[in-house]
CSV table of C-alpha atoms in Angstrom, one decimal:
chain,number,residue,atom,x,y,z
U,1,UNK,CA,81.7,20.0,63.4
U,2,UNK,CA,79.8,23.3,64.4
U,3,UNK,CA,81.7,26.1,65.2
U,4,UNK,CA,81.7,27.4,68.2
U,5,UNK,CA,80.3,30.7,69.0
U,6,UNK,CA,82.3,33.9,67.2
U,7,UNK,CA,83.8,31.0,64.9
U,8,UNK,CA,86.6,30.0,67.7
U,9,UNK,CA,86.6,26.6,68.6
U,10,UNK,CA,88.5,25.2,72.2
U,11,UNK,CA,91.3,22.9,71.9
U,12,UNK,CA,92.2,21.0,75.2
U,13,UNK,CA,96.0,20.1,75.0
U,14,UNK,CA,97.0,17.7,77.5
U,15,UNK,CA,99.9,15.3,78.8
U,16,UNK,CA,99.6,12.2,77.2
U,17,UNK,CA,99.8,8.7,79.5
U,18,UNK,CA,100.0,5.1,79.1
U,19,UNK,CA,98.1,4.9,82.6
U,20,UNK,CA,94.1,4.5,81.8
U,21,UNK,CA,93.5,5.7,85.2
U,22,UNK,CA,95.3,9.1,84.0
U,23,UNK,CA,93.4,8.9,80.2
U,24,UNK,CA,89.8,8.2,81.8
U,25,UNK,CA,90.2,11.0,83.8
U,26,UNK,CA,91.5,13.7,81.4
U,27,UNK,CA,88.2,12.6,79.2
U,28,UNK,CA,86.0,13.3,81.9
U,29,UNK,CA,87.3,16.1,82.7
U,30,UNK,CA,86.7,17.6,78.5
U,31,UNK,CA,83.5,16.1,79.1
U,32,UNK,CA,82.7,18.3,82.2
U,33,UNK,CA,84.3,21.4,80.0
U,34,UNK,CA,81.8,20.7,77.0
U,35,UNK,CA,79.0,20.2,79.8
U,36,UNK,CA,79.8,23.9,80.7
U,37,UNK,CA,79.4,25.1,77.3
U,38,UNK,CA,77.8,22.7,75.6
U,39,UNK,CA,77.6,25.3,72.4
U,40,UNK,CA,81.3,25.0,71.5
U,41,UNK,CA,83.1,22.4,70.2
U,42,UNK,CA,85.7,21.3,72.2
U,43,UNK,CA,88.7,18.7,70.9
U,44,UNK,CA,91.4,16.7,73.2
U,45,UNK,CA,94.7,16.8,72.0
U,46,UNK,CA,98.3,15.7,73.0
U,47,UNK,CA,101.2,17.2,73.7
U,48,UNK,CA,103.1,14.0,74.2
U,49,UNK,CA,102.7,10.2,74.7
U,50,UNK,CA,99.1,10.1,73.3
U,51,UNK,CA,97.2,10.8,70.0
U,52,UNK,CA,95.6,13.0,69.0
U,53,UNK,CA,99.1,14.9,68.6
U,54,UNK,CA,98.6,18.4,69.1
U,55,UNK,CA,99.9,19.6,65.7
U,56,UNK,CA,97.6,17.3,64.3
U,57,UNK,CA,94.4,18.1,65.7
U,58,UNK,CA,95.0,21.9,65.2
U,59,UNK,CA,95.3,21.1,61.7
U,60,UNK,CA,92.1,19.4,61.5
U,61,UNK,CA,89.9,21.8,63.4
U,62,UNK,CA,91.1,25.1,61.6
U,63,UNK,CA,90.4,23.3,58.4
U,64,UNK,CA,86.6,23.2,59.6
U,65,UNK,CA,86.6,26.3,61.1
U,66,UNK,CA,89.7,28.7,60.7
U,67,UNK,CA,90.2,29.2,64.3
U,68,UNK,CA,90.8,28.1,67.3
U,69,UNK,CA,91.9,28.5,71.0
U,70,UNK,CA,94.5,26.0,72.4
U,71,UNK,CA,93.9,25.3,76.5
U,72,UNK,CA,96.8,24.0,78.6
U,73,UNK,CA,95.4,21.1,80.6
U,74,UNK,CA,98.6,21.7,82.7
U,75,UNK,CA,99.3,22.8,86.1
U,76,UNK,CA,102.0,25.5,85.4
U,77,UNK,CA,103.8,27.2,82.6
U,78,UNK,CA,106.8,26.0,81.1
U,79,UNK,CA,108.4,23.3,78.4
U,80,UNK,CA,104.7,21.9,76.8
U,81,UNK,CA,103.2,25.3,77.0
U,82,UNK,CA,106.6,27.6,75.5
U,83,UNK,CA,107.2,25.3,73.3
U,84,UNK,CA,103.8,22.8,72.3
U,85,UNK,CA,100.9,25.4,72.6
U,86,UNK,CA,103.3,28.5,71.5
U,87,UNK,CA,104.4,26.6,68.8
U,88,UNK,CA,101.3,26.1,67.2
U,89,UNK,CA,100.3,30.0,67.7
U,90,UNK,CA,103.5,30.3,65.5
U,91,UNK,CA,102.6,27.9,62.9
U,92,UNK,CA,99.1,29.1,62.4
U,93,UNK,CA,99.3,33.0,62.8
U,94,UNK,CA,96.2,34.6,63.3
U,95,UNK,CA,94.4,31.8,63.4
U,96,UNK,CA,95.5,29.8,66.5
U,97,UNK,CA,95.5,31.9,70.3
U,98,UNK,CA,97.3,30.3,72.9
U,99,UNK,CA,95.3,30.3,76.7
U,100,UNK,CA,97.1,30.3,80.2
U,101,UNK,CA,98.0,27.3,81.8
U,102,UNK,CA,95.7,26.4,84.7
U,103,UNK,CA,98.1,26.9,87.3
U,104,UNK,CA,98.7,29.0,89.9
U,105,UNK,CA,95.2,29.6,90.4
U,106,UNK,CA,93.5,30.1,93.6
U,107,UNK,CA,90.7,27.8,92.4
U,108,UNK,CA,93.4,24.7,92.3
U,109,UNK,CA,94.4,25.7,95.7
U,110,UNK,CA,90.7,25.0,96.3
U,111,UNK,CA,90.3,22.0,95.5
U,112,UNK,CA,93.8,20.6,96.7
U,113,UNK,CA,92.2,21.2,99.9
U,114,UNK,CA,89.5,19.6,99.2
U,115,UNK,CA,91.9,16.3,97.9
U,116,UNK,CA,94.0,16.9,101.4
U,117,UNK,CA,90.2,16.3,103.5
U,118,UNK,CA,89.4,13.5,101.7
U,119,UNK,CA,92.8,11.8,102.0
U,120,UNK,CA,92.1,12.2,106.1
U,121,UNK,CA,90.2,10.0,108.2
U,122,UNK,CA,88.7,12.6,110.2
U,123,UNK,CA,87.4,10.1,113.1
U,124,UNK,CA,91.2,9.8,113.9
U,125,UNK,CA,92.8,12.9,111.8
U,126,UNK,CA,91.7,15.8,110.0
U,127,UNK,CA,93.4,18.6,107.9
U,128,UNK,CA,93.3,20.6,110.9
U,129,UNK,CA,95.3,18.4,113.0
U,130,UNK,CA,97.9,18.9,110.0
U,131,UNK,CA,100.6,20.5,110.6
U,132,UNK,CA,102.5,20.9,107.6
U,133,UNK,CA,101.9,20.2,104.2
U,134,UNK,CA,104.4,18.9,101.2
U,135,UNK,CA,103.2,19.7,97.6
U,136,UNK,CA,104.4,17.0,95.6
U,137,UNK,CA,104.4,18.5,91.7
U,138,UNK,CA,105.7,16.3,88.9
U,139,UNK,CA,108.7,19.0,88.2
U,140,UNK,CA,110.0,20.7,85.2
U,141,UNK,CA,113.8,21.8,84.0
U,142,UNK,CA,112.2,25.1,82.7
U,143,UNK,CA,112.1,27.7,85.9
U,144,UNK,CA,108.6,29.2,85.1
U,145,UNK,CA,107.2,26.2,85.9
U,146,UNK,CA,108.8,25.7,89.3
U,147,UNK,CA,108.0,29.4,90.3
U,148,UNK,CA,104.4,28.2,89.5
U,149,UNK,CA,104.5,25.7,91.2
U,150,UNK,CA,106.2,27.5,94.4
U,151,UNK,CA,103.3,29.9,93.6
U,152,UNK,CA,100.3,27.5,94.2
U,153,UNK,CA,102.0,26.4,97.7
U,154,UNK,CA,102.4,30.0,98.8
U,155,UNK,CA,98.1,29.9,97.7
U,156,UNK,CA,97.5,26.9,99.7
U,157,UNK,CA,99.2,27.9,102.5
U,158,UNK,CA,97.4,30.8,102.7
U,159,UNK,CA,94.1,29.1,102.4
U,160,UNK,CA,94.6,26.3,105.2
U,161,UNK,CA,97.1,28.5,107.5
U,162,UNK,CA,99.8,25.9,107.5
U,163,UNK,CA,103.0,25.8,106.1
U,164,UNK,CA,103.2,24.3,102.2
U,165,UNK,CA,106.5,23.1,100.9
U,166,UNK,CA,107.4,21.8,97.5
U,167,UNK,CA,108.9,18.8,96.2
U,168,UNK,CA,109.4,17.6,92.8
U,169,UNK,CA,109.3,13.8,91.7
U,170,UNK,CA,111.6,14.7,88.5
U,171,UNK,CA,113.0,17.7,87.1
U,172,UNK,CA,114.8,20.5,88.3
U,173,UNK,CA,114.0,21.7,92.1
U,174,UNK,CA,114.2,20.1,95.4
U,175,UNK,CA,113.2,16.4,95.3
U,176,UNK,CA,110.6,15.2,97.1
U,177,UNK,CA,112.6,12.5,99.3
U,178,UNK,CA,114.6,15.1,100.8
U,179,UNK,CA,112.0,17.6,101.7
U,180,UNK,CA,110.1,14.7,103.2
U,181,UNK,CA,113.2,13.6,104.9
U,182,UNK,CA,113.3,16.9,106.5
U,183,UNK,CA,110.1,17.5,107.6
U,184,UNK,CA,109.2,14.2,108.9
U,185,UNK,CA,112.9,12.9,109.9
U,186,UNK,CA,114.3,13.2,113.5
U,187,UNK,CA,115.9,16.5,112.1
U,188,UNK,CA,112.5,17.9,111.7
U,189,UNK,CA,112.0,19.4,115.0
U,190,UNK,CA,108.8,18.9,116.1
U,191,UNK,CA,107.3,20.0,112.6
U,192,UNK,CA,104.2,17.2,113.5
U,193,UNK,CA,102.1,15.8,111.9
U,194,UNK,CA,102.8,16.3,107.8
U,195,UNK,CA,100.8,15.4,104.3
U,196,UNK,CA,101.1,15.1,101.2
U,197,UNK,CA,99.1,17.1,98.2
U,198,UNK,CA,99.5,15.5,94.7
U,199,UNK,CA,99.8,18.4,92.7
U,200,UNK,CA,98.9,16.7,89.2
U,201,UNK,CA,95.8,16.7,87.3
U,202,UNK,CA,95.5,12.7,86.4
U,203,UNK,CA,96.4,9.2,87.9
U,204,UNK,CA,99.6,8.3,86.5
U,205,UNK,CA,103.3,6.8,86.5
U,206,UNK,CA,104.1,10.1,88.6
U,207,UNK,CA,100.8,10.0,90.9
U,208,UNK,CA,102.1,6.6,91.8
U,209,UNK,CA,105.7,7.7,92.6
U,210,UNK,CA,104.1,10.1,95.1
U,211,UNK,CA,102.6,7.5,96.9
U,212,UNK,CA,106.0,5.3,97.0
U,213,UNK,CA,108.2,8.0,98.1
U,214,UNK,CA,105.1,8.8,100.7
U,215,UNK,CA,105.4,5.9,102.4
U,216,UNK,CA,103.0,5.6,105.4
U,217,UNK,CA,102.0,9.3,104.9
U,218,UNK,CA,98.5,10.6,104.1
U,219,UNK,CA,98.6,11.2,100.1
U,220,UNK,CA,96.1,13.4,98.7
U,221,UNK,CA,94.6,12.0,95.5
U,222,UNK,CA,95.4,13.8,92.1
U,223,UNK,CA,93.2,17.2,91.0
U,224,UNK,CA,91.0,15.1,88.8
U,225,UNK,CA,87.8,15.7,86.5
U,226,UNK,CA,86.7,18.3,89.1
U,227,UNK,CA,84.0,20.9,88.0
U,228,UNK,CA,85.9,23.7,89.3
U,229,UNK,CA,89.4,23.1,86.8
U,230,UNK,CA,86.8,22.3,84.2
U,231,UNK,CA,85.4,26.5,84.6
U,232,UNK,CA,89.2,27.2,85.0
U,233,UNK,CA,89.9,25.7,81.7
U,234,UNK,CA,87.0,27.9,80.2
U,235,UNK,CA,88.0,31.0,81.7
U,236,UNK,CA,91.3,30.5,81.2
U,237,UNK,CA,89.9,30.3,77.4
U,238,UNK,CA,87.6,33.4,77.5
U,239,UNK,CA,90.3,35.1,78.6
U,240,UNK,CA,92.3,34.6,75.8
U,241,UNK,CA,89.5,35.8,73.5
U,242,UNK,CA,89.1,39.3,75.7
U,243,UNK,CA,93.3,39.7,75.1
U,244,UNK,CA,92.7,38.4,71.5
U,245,UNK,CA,89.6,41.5,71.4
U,246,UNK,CA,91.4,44.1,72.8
U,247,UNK,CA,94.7,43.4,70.6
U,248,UNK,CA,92.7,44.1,67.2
């Protein structure tokens, strides 16, 4: 292994899934990352589920090349990030930086759009004959990531000028049931028309709960091995280098 430019190598830390939908796609999506910069190595690690484990993989690449930055592959901060990515910053002090997650990011509000659109049949409904959007999020016990999450609705509301709510499939946070069940039920008062964004990065067991609890509703696909959350991961990593730079 080469190491990357200024001797800082990128490691992608990701949920780890069963699902090979959700696996193909978090490899395409490195794969668009090193496409982007194809001068720095860049390694795939897990923070649960799958291997490479995290703790593992750091291990291996600082051996080769002393440092390195870990990149959240996740939507919003909280549990995986405190306690996964921060924990390796602890364990290897001064050698390992920790990045931002991806989310909230105007760039992921973006390309949920984009997901809504395509989820549309525009010869009978498009996003603008939506009136209200649900932001389905895989949920979290740990509050910073449901204020992230609340954080990239308030972003997509603002971009598509309809109102964005949140519901969670597990976690803490309103379920997504009941927020459908009041937007769409006869209590919803003529809120209309209503979708549903899949606010996760990968096909998956939660991806698929979306569509259950959805029923008959339009369900926006997952993020996926997009281009534009490929750049966020990298500026989300030259940002850390700039904060690691000024600090010294």
């Amino acid at each position: 292994m080469t190491a990357a430019v200024g001797g800082v190598d990128l490691i992608a830390a990701a949920h780890g899934t069963a699902d090979p939908r959700g696996i193909r796609t978090i490899h395409a999506l490195v794969r668009l990352m090193a496409a982007q910069r194809p001068e720095m190595p860049i390694s795939l690690g897990f923070v649960d589920v799958d291997v490479p484990a995290l703790p593992s993989l750091v291990d291996r690449v600082v051996a080769d090349s002393n440092q390195a930055v870990v990149v959240p592959l996740l939507l919003s901060s909280g549990y995986h990030v405190a306690v996964d990515v921060l924990g390796e910053v602890a364990r290897r002090p001064g050698q390992v930086q920790a990045a931002a997650a991806l989310g909230p990011d105007p760039l992921l509000a973006e390309v949920l759009a984009d997901r809504l659109r395509e989820s549309l049949d525009p010869r009978s409904v498009g996003l603008e004959e939506i009136d209200q959007v649900v932001l389905a999020a895989a949920g979290s016990s740990d509050r910073r990531a449901l204020l992230d999450c609340s954080a990239t609705a308030a972003m997509l509301s603002a971009l598509i000028d309809r109102p964005v709510e949140v519901g969670y499939v597990s976690g803490a946070g309103e379920r997504l049931a009941p927020v459908l069940a009041r937007t769409t039920g006869p209590a919803a008062r003529g809120t209309g028309r209503v979708a549903v964004a899949t606010y996760m990065l990968a096909p998956g067991f939660f991806a698929d709960r979306v569509r259950r609890i959805a029923g008959d509703l339009p369900v926006s696909a997952p993020l996926g091995a997009d281009p534009r959350v490929a750049g966020l991961a990298l500026a989300r990593y030259d940002a850390a280098r700039v904060l690691s730079a000024v600090a010294v």
